[in-house]
């Protein structure tokens, strides 16, 4: 699995995961993605074979359902909340551990699905 962190996430999360050997991107590090709509971000992630990680449940869950109804696939969504993984040093560490655990499961296939952290 090759995650792409949505713009609300500190790019330090991606850096820490890369130090652990995982191929992780972050929108905050990719200026060409920062101005894209949510739909465009999900399409970019899919064409780049990346699973999108986001807290933006209110936009991405309906987009997932819309795409499923239209039989349009995506590489997968990992959704979480700032309550579970606050944007603090401690929260960042917890999210790094949770994402690393997912990345270390090669059999995990979430294409066209939503996985909740």
PDB file of C-alpha atoms in Angstrom:
ATOM      1  CA  UNK A   1       0.000   0.000   0.000  1.00  0.00           C
ATOM      2  CA  UNK A   2       1.244   3.465  -0.951  1.00  0.00           C
ATOM      3  CA  UNK A   3      -0.583   6.115   1.114  1.00  0.00           C
ATOM      4  CA  UNK A   4      -1.053   9.748   0.139  1.00  0.00           C
ATOM      5  CA  UNK A   5      -1.753  11.997   3.141  1.00  0.00           C
ATOM      6  CA  UNK A   6      -4.386  14.664   2.603  1.00  0.00           C
ATOM      7  CA  UNK A   7      -3.439  18.286   3.127  1.00  0.00           C
ATOM      8  CA  UNK A   8      -4.570  18.491   6.780  1.00  0.00           C
ATOM      9  CA  UNK A   9      -1.762  16.145   7.829  1.00  0.00           C
ATOM     10  CA  UNK A  10       1.678  17.331   8.873  1.00  0.00           C
ATOM     11  CA  UNK A  11       4.228  16.123   6.284  1.00  0.00           C
ATOM     12  CA  UNK A  12       6.300  14.902   9.240  1.00  0.00           C
ATOM     13  CA  UNK A  13       3.999  11.871   9.281  1.00  0.00           C
ATOM     14  CA  UNK A  14       5.075  10.978   5.737  1.00  0.00           C
ATOM     15  CA  UNK A  15       8.735  11.577   6.599  1.00  0.00           C
ATOM     16  CA  UNK A  16       8.537   9.279   9.619  1.00  0.00           C
ATOM     17  CA  UNK A  17       6.848   6.565   7.585  1.00  0.00           C
ATOM     18  CA  UNK A  18       9.458   6.867   4.827  1.00  0.00           C
ATOM     19  CA  UNK A  19      12.181   6.438   7.487  1.00  0.00           C
ATOM     20  CA  UNK A  20      10.471   3.127   8.286  1.00  0.00           C
ATOM     21  CA  UNK A  21      10.757   2.130   4.634  1.00  0.00           C
ATOM     22  CA  UNK A  22       7.224   2.908   3.449  1.00  0.00           C
ATOM     23  CA  UNK A  23       6.404   4.723   0.205  1.00  0.00           C
ATOM     24  CA  UNK A  24       4.240   7.574   1.496  1.00  0.00           C
ATOM     25  CA  UNK A  25       3.401  10.901  -0.117  1.00  0.00           C
ATOM     26  CA  UNK A  26       1.875  14.021   1.389  1.00  0.00           C
ATOM     27  CA  UNK A  27      -0.136  16.684  -0.379  1.00  0.00           C
ATOM     28  CA  UNK A  28       1.622  19.263   1.810  1.00  0.00           C
ATOM     29  CA  UNK A  29       4.862  18.285   0.046  1.00  0.00           C
ATOM     30  CA  UNK A  30       3.392  18.346  -3.471  1.00  0.00           C
ATOM     31  CA  UNK A  31       2.476  21.906  -4.427  1.00  0.00           C
ATOM     32  CA  UNK A  32       0.728  20.799  -7.636  1.00  0.00           C
ATOM     33  CA  UNK A  33      -1.894  18.938  -5.575  1.00  0.00           C
ATOM     34  CA  UNK A  34      -2.762  21.667  -3.067  1.00  0.00           C
ATOM     35  CA  UNK A  35      -5.168  23.504  -5.380  1.00  0.00           C
ATOM     36  CA  UNK A  36      -7.050  20.427  -6.591  1.00  0.00           C
ATOM     37  CA  UNK A  37     -10.627  19.605  -5.633  1.00  0.00           C
ATOM     38  CA  UNK A  38     -11.293  16.519  -3.499  1.00  0.00           C
ATOM     39  CA  UNK A  39     -12.458  14.624  -6.592  1.00  0.00           C
ATOM     40  CA  UNK A  40      -9.284  15.577  -8.466  1.00  0.00           C
ATOM     41  CA  UNK A  41      -7.126  14.533  -5.495  1.00  0.00           C
ATOM     42  CA  UNK A  42      -8.825  11.124  -5.352  1.00  0.00           C
ATOM     43  CA  UNK A  43      -8.408  10.665  -9.111  1.00  0.00           C
ATOM     44  CA  UNK A  44      -4.734  11.698  -8.897  1.00  0.00           C
ATOM     45  CA  UNK A  45      -4.178   9.286  -6.012  1.00  0.00           C
ATOM     46  CA  UNK A  46      -5.820   6.485  -7.963  1.00  0.00           C
ATOM     47  CA  UNK A  47      -3.854   7.078 -11.161  1.00  0.00           C
ATOM     48  CA  UNK A  48      -0.700   7.166  -8.998  1.00  0.00           C
ATOM     49  CA  UNK A  49      -1.712   3.911  -7.256  1.00  0.00           C
ATOM     50  CA  UNK A  50      -1.945   5.656  -3.880  1.00  0.00           C
ATOM     51  CA  UNK A  51      -4.488   5.146  -1.114  1.00  0.00           C
ATOM     52  CA  UNK A  52      -5.767   8.488   0.141  1.00  0.00           C
ATOM     53  CA  UNK A  53      -5.638   9.110   3.904  1.00  0.00           C
ATOM     54  CA  UNK A  54      -7.961  11.866   5.086  1.00  0.00           C
ATOM     55  CA  UNK A  55     -10.007  13.271   7.946  1.00  0.00           C
ATOM     56  CA  UNK A  56     -12.337  14.855   5.400  1.00  0.00           C
ATOM     57  CA  UNK A  57     -15.099  12.292   5.892  1.00  0.00           C
ATOM     58  CA  UNK A  58     -17.900  14.715   4.958  1.00  0.00           C
ATOM     59  CA  UNK A  59     -16.515  15.117   1.428  1.00  0.00           C
ATOM     60  CA  UNK A  60     -14.747  11.857   0.663  1.00  0.00           C
ATOM     61  CA  UNK A  61     -17.365   9.395   1.925  1.00  0.00           C
ATOM     62  CA  UNK A  62     -20.083  10.794  -0.400  1.00  0.00           C
ATOM     63  CA  UNK A  63     -17.527  10.906  -3.218  1.00  0.00           C
ATOM     64  CA  UNK A  64     -16.702   7.235  -2.584  1.00  0.00           C
ATOM     65  CA  UNK A  65     -20.415   6.332  -2.676  1.00  0.00           C
ATOM     66  CA  UNK A  66     -20.952   8.349  -5.851  1.00  0.00           C
ATOM     67  CA  UNK A  67     -18.030   6.653  -7.569  1.00  0.00           C
ATOM     68  CA  UNK A  68     -19.212   3.206  -6.461  1.00  0.00           C
ATOM     69  CA  UNK A  69     -22.704   3.883  -7.824  1.00  0.00           C
ATOM     70  CA  UNK A  70     -21.147   4.892 -11.149  1.00  0.00           C
ATOM     71  CA  UNK A  71     -18.826   1.840 -11.134  1.00  0.00           C
ATOM     72  CA  UNK A  72     -15.789   4.135 -11.073  1.00  0.00           C
ATOM     73  CA  UNK A  73     -12.943   2.690  -9.056  1.00  0.00           C
ATOM     74  CA  UNK A  74     -10.365   4.292  -6.799  1.00  0.00           C
ATOM     75  CA  UNK A  75      -7.234   3.030  -5.055  1.00  0.00           C
ATOM     76  CA  UNK A  76      -8.898   3.190  -1.645  1.00  0.00           C
ATOM     77  CA  UNK A  77      -9.613   5.573   1.210  1.00  0.00           C
ATOM     78  CA  UNK A  78      -8.351   5.481   4.760  1.00  0.00           C
ATOM     79  CA  UNK A  79     -10.504   7.755   6.890  1.00  0.00           C
ATOM     80  CA  UNK A  80      -9.862   8.876  10.424  1.00  0.00           C
ATOM     81  CA  UNK A  81     -10.727  11.736  12.770  1.00  0.00           C
ATOM     82  CA  UNK A  82      -8.729  14.337  14.620  1.00  0.00           C
ATOM     83  CA  UNK A  83     -10.346  13.035  17.823  1.00  0.00           C
ATOM     84  CA  UNK A  84      -8.699   9.655  17.440  1.00  0.00           C
ATOM     85  CA  UNK A  85      -5.386  11.030  16.131  1.00  0.00           C
ATOM     86  CA  UNK A  86      -5.101  14.658  17.278  1.00  0.00           C
ATOM     87  CA  UNK A  87      -2.712  16.914  15.425  1.00  0.00           C
ATOM     88  CA  UNK A  88      -0.307  16.956  18.338  1.00  0.00           C
ATOM     89  CA  UNK A  89       3.066  15.262  18.723  1.00  0.00           C
ATOM     90  CA  UNK A  90       1.383  12.354  20.507  1.00  0.00           C
ATOM     91  CA  UNK A  91      -1.387  12.127  17.897  1.00  0.00           C
ATOM     92  CA  UNK A  92       1.133  12.186  15.067  1.00  0.00           C
ATOM     93  CA  UNK A  93       3.023   9.304  16.663  1.00  0.00           C
ATOM     94  CA  UNK A  94      -0.166   7.283  16.992  1.00  0.00           C
ATOM     95  CA  UNK A  95      -1.097   7.891  13.372  1.00  0.00           C
ATOM     96  CA  UNK A  96       2.404   6.943  12.208  1.00  0.00           C
ATOM     97  CA  UNK A  97       2.140   3.638  14.107  1.00  0.00           C
ATOM     98  CA  UNK A  98      -1.343   2.902  12.756  1.00  0.00           C
ATOM     99  CA  UNK A  99      -0.401   3.665   9.149  1.00  0.00           C
ATOM    100  CA  UNK A 100       2.855   1.706   9.446  1.00  0.00           C
ATOM    101  CA  UNK A 101       0.869  -1.310  10.651  1.00  0.00           C
ATOM    102  CA  UNK A 102      -1.394  -1.050   7.576  1.00  0.00           C
ATOM    103  CA  UNK A 103       1.565  -0.650   5.226  1.00  0.00           C
ATOM    104  CA  UNK A 104       3.089  -3.805   6.680  1.00  0.00           C
ATOM    105  CA  UNK A 105       0.085  -5.889   5.608  1.00  0.00           C
ATOM    106  CA  UNK A 106       0.816  -6.706   1.958  1.00  0.00           C
ATOM    107  CA  UNK A 107      -2.346  -8.791   1.702  1.00  0.00           C
ATOM    108  CA  UNK A 108      -4.552  -5.837   2.662  1.00  0.00           C
ATOM    109  CA  UNK A 109      -6.456  -4.631  -0.394  1.00  0.00           C
ATOM    110  CA  UNK A 110      -8.703  -1.631   0.103  1.00  0.00           C
ATOM    111  CA  UNK A 111      -9.127  -0.670  -3.552  1.00  0.00           C
ATOM    112  CA  UNK A 112     -12.611   0.797  -4.055  1.00  0.00           C
ATOM    113  CA  UNK A 113     -13.197   0.565  -0.288  1.00  0.00           C
ATOM    114  CA  UNK A 114     -13.101   2.717   2.804  1.00  0.00           C
ATOM    115  CA  UNK A 115     -10.937   1.642   5.734  1.00  0.00           C
ATOM    116  CA  UNK A 116     -11.499   3.389   9.056  1.00  0.00           C
ATOM    117  CA  UNK A 117      -8.637   4.050  11.446  1.00  0.00           C
TER     118      UNK A 117
END
